[in-house]
Structures are given as C-alpha cells and as structure tokens.
C-alpha cells in the first residue's frame, strides 16, 4: 500500500461538514484534541518515569534505613522489632510486602493492609510491574550477613496513584478543551454571522430593494469585512449597470408596448378570465367602450370560429379565430391568449392579443365566393351551349342566380306586351313559372336595377305570397332589345353588393346570348324558307309548295300552274333611285301580288325582282289567265315611293301541269321561259308557255353568247344617217347607228340585239367602241379632205349611269384628236327624266367638253319643263310617231308645232325624225322645224357613202 498520510487526510476532506463553522469547529477540535493528547501523553510518560524512579529511590532509601534499624535486632534475634520495623516500613508506602529472610531461610514477612483502591487499567499495572523491581538489602553486621531485607512493590497501588493522576489531568484537560471549543465556536459563529447577513442582503435584492447593502458587525474579521465590502461594491456596480440596462429595457418595453398597442388589439384578463383592461385599438376596432367589456368574461367577448369550444382559463397558450359581434358589425379576429405566471403553475393573469383579420376573411370569402360563382357561370355557359330549348336553360339560370347569391329564390321574367311573365323560377318561386304579372313592359321599365333598391311594384304580389323582403335584378339585353329580367330575392333584409350585381349580370348575359343564339337559329330556319325583305316564301319553299300542288293535282288528276313574274326595267329603279327605294318597291309589289292570289295560292319571291305564284287546283287556263291579268294590272299601277310616282310594269310567264311539265323544276323553268316570251313581247304582259318559246329562249341565249364575242371579232360597224338643214338644204350632220355584221346571218336588225346589249350590260364597252369609231371615222374623213359634219351618237340609259361617262368620253376624244364640236350625243327623254338632277350634272360636264347635246324621241316621255330649261341642250328630236301622220293628223301637227315653239323658246334647234316624204317636209318647214332626218333624206349608209351624200346635197 503506497498511500501517504497526506493523501489519507485529503480523502477525509470530503467527509468534513459542509458549513464553514462545522469545518472550522471540526478542524479546531481535532487540532486541539491532537495537541492536548500529545501534551498529556508526553506529560504522563514523564510523570510515570519520574514516579517510578522516585519510588525506586524511596524504596532503596527505605530499605537501607530499615536494614540498619533491624541489624541490631537481627544480631540479637529480636525478631519482633524486626517485624515491627518491617511493619512500619509498609505504612503509607508503595510496598505491599516487607520480608526479612535470614540466612537460614527463616522469613519474617509483613503484608501491607489491603485497601480498596480505584482500579487502574491492567496495562498500566502491568507496565508499572515491569518497570519496578523488588528491593533487597543484606543485613550485615560486622561483616556478617544475617539475612536479607526484601521489599515488594505494590504495583496496583502505584498504578492507582498514576491512574488517578491521569484522570485528574485528563479531566482538567477536557474541561479546558470543551471551554476552548465553546469559545471558538461562539467567536467563529459571530464572525461568520457577517456572511449570514449576505442572505438577508440577497432577500432584499430579490424583494426589489436594489439599494440594499450587506451590513457588517464592528468586530467582523478583516477578511470578511473585505469580502462583504467587495460584495457591496459589486452590487453597487451591478446596480449601476443594471439600472442603465433596466432603464433601456423599460424604454424598449414601453416602445414595444406602444407598438403593440398600435398594431394589435390587446386586452388583459385576471386569473379567472375576467377582462381587466383593453387598449385603444380594442375599443376602436370592436366599437365597445371600456365599461362595456371590463369585467366581462374574456370567453364571452368573441365566439370561436368553427366548432371550437370557447376559451377557458388555463395555463396553456390559446390560439384561434374568434368572431366579434361588435358595434361595427361582425369582425374576425385572430386571438392569442397567453397566461402570465406568478409562480410556476400559478397563473396570475392573461394577456390576449387579437389581430383584426376581417378584411382578409372578407377577401378570402370573396375569392371563394367568386370561384363558386365562376364555376356556376362556366357550368351555365356550358349548359347554354348544349341547350336545345330555352326553358331548361332559364330554369338553370334562375337556379344558378339564386345559388350564386345564396338567396332564397330567383326568377327569370320575360317582358311581353301584357307585362312580365315568369319564364322560370328557383326556390320559392319555382312554382310561379308561367305566371303572368300585370306589370310594365318594354325596355324602359326593366333597365338595370340598383343593388339595394326596393322591390319593383309589379313584383309585390309575388313578394307578399312568398314572404320576400328584398331583391336585386338585372335586365337580359339581347342586342338592342331587352328580353326580360333576372331577379334574385331574399326573405330577410339584405344589401346586395356590386359583386352580386356583376355575377347576376354575368348570368343574364349568358341567358341573353342563349336567347340571341336561339333567335338566330330560328331566324336561320326562317331565312332558309322565307325571304327576309318581303316575308314571302323563298325559292326553296316555293319548290316544296309547287311539288305539293303537283302531287295534289296528280292525285286528283287535275291541273296546277305556276306563274313566273319579273318586274320590267327594275334595274333602272335601283340605279336611279337607289337600292333602298328598290327594296320598298319590291315590298309593295309583293303585297300587290299577294292581293292578287287566291286563298290557296302561294306567292313567293325567287330573288331580285322575280316572283312566282303557285296556283294549285286549276280548273282551266282561264283562271290562270285571269290571275295573270290581275297581276299585270296590279303592278302597272303607279308606286308612290320617296315622294314620287313610279311606274313599273311586269312580265309574267305561266306554265301548267301536266302540259308544260310534270315536276316542279321543269314547270318553273318553263314559266321562266314564258316570262321571257312576255319580255320579248314588249313587256307588261303575260304569256302561257308554248314549246317555241323554248327555242326563242335558246336563240336569245345563243345571240347573247355571240354578242359577247362580237366586239373582239370586229363584227360591229356603224352606219350614218344624215340630217338635212331645211334652211340651207344641206346636210348639217349625221347620226351614227350601230350595226352587227353576223358572220352567218349577215347584218342583224338592231331590234334583235340592241336590247340584249343593254340587258347584258355589253352596251357599255360597245358604247365606248362607238364613240371611238366615230372619232376614227371623222379623222379618216378629214384625212380624205372631206368637209366633215357633226356626228350624233346615241347614249343608252346604262351609259348615262356609268360612273364617269364624261371622263371616258373626254379620254376617247382626246386620244383620237378630234374636235369635240364635231360630236353630238343623243339621249332619250325618259333617260333624262329618270334622274334629272344627275342628268343635269353629267350633261353639264359633257357640254363643257365642247360637245353638242340633243334629246331623242322627244314627246314620248314626261319631260318637266323646269328641267328641260336646266339641261344644257342644243336640240330636240321630235319622235317619229308625231311625224308619221303629218300633215293629216291635226293632233300630231299641233304637238309638233308646240314642240317646235317650245324648243325655239328655249333656243334649241328642232330635228324631226322619221321624215319619209315631201309633204311631211313641207309641213315641218312651215312649222319652222330646223332639220329633218329620215328616209326622205337618206337611209343610214356606210361611212364610205357619206362623202357622196355630202357632195349630192351640196350640189342640190
Ligand atoms: N332593290 C333591290 N334590288 C335587287 C334585289 N335583288 C336584285 N336586285 C336588282 O334587281 C335588278 C334585276 O334586274 P333584271 O331583272 O335583271 O333586269 P330589269 O332591269 O328588271 O330588266 P328586265 O327584267 O329585262 O325588264 C338588278 O339590278 C339587281 O341588282 C333586292 O333585293 N333589292
């Protein structure tokens, strides 16, 4: 074992008491005990050895004295004296036995009386016994030994004496030891009491007495004084530091509190959950006053949202949404209640922090609501696209409107002439579908309704019946017209917002679109069978009617007919008065046709100015002829349009079943052909179909085709008819007349192709060719050195309507390099009067180019003298019909004279057409006519013959 004693001591240290007093006391006691023990031990040892030595010496002295005393007695054998002397030696001696052993072996023995003594420990007795030895002294008298005196120590007595000494000194030492300890403990306690005062200093600090100082006793040891002063100094220093820190913390705390008061709604409740105070934001946000809420249970101010249980005082933090029914309405707060502990497990109060999330909740609610509404709108839109009828869609729309606004009921009303009709209802109004409300009608009454307006007066009966308090509605607007209303109604007072109105508007728009689509579909169906302008059946429907009529006639073995009606020269109406007037005329013509028809007849518009009449159950042709005549008569009556009187005749073709065809298509085609026959027959008449007509029509088609190529092929040519000046007897000019030199047929009469040129519009390019050709001819004549005369060119009505007639004329004449004064244009009276204002303008432009102008066929139309004056004319041509019977017909003579006078009064030259004999010439000469034209002067001749004509008249 290698433990050193020091280590052993060190191991004892942890076993020492924990308190300083205990430790000091223990160490002091041990030290004192050790030093006293050591001192006493050394003292005892010394005393013990001293005592043994002294006792031994005393015994030797005693035995010496006793031996001397008894030597005489021994010599004499006075043994009593010996005995007495031995006895005396034992009195109060440390011996227990004294003996005199004579040389003969006799022994005188005296034992000390046995006294009861305090017992000493055996070891002490043994130890003393080991140290002392018996004392022997030879009694020698005179050199003779008489015996030996022996003393035996009483070791017990000696041990008792020593032990008694030990006990006495140990007792004294113990008393001193105890007294020392008491004194030491008292003093150490007193001194350490100063440290104990630190605890009360600590309590003071803990109790918030931050200025407290640890007190000191006057006699406190220097070290403790130093230590406590150091503590006080540290405390003061810490106080200073913490004071500043606390100030800054307090400041920061106040700022935090202020910020918290600004940002959050805060209230405090006591441990029982009763509100003890609220901040300003609480008051402003909830609308409650402090007296309203202070003292209330916190659990009663704000109901937890959802199915959560109300807050109960607890030592746990509580979070959750609450709804406050405050003075400003329902508010949503996010609440956190934090318990404040006075001691662990003991709640002192609660801090409740609320964040107002009303806007966020409202926003969330709006988003959810809008999403739901979008879904409803999308769903309704999908249904609207798929819907075949409107009734189901109306019901879906009312349902969607009520659901979208979370209302008790909704209804969709249609405005009608008698008021409002419930087309569909949802909720309480579902049963009201079909109900007619005697209310207003028309757009003005169903204009958009405000969000919080009162119920409409006409809705009052339904409101009363179903307990409806308030509502919102919006108009269902289809294009320009209001179809009806979509209304949503609530049983309790409610304010509808702009979002509600927008949603309702969205639903109404879908309904409006569906209604428009349905109407468009209906219209398409209608348009597939009816003519939108006149509302008459169209070509397709006519075909069905005709097929039905044919089938019925076939069954009855009877007859039927179809009439093809085409207005004459309708194009002119359009061109001159505009399409709008043309339309009006078509509408009126349709009405007139319908008036002509019998009950079972079907009047249809085939397109353009073409109409048809199906005549079923036709007994004989006379009926068809009668209706044809009625139609001609009806359409020949003047039309009054745009403040003027218009005359439009019609050409009618009739085809009958079964003679002219057994199917609808053939019959209609043949009626068309018959109509062309009527056109060719001078228009304004009706004709029954005959087989030749088909050939005529084919012929006309052929001619039309050939005419289209005639210009390119150079088949047109001009003949010139001279005009004779009656005053000079010379040729004053020519009229250029168009001729068609057909490769097979030779020269085709103008009557056979001019009309076709006009009908087909070919007259425009051909007309320009005529002007160019006249210019070319004039130049050729001039080149030949001929004294050229002005040449008149006929303008057709189509040319007059040409966009830039004057411009075209100017370009052609300029290109040819002809003197414009050599050109004259003839226009018919009816052409000028069809649109006199336009004619005035065109004529003025041509006149400005330096060309002459004259009116052809004067007297056959209806000239207005006022216009005649405004036209920049040079001459009038009296129509041949007035000249033909001169001089015999007095009426013609009178008219001719009047025309000549009129012309002269307007400073116009007069040319009489169709003069065929000298009588007519003389008569006209008498009337003062300026020029004549006709066979009497010359037939129209080719250009090369003109020179001879000029030479001839010059000679005459
Ligand atoms: N105002 C109006 N005009 C139409 C309509 N449809 C076609 N037209 C015109 O009607 C005219 C029909 O002309 P046509 O029948 O070919 O010729 P027209 O002038 O009547 O002469 P004829 O039939 O030969 O006597 C054309 O000018 C078309 O442009 C319509 O709906 N309204």
CSV table of C-alpha atoms and ligand atoms in Angstrom, one decimal, residues 533 566-572 574-575 579 582-583 586 605 607-609 679 683 759, ligand 1:
chain,number,residue,atom,x,y,z
A,533,UNK,CA,-87.4,41.5,-97.4
A,566,UNK,CA,-90.4,39.6,-113.3
A,567,UNK,CA,-90.6,43.3,-113.0
A,568,UNK,CA,-89.7,45.3,-116.1
A,569,UNK,CA,-86.7,47.6,-116.0
A,570,UNK,CA,-86.4,47.3,-112.3
A,571,UNK,CA,-82.7,47.8,-112.6
A,572,UNK,CA,-83.4,51.4,-113.5
A,574,UNK,CA,-82.3,50.7,-108.3
A,575,UNK,CA,-79.8,52.5,-110.4
A,579,UNK,CA,-81.4,50.2,-103.6
A,582,UNK,CA,-85.9,49.5,-105.0
A,583,UNK,CA,-86.5,47.4,-101.8
A,586,UNK,CA,-90.3,45.1,-104.0
A,605,UNK,CA,-90.1,35.7,-104.1
A,607,UNK,CA,-84.8,36.6,-105.8
A,608,UNK,CA,-84.1,40.0,-107.3
A,609,UNK,CA,-87.3,41.3,-108.9
A,679,UNK,CA,-90.5,40.4,-122.2
A,683,UNK,CA,-93.1,43.5,-121.5
A,759,UNK,CA,-79.8,43.7,-120.8
B,1,LIG,N1,-83.6,46.8,-104.6
B,1,LIG,C1,-83.2,45.6,-104.8
B,1,LIG,N2,-82.7,45.2,-106.0
B,1,LIG,C2,-82.4,43.9,-106.2
B,1,LIG,C3,-82.5,43.0,-105.2
B,1,LIG,N3,-82.1,41.8,-105.8
B,1,LIG,C4,-81.7,42.0,-107.0
B,1,LIG,N4,-81.9,43.3,-107.3
B,1,LIG,C5,-81.7,44.1,-108.5
B,1,LIG,O1,-82.8,43.8,-109.4
B,1,LIG,C6,-82.4,44.0,-110.7
B,1,LIG,C7,-83.0,42.9,-111.6
B,1,LIG,O2,-82.8,43.3,-112.8
B,1,LIG,P1,-83.2,42.4,-114.0
B,1,LIG,O3,-84.5,41.7,-113.8
B,1,LIG,O4,-82.1,41.5,-114.4
B,1,LIG,O5,-83.4,43.5,-115.1
B,1,LIG,P2,-84.5,44.6,-115.2
B,1,LIG,O6,-83.9,45.9,-115.0
B,1,LIG,O7,-85.7,44.3,-114.3
B,1,LIG,O8,-84.9,44.4,-116.7
B,1,LIG,P3,-85.9,43.3,-117.3
B,1,LIG,O9,-86.1,42.3,-116.4
B,1,LIG,O10,-85.2,42.9,-118.6
B,1,LIG,O11,-87.2,44.1,-117.6
B,1,LIG,C8,-80.8,44.0,-110.7
B,1,LIG,O12,-80.4,45.4,-110.9
B,1,LIG,C9,-80.5,43.6,-109.3
B,1,LIG,O13,-79.3,44.2,-108.9
B,1,LIG,C10,-83.0,43.4,-103.9
B,1,LIG,O14,-83.2,42.6,-103.0
B,1,LIG,N5,-83.4,44.7,-103.8
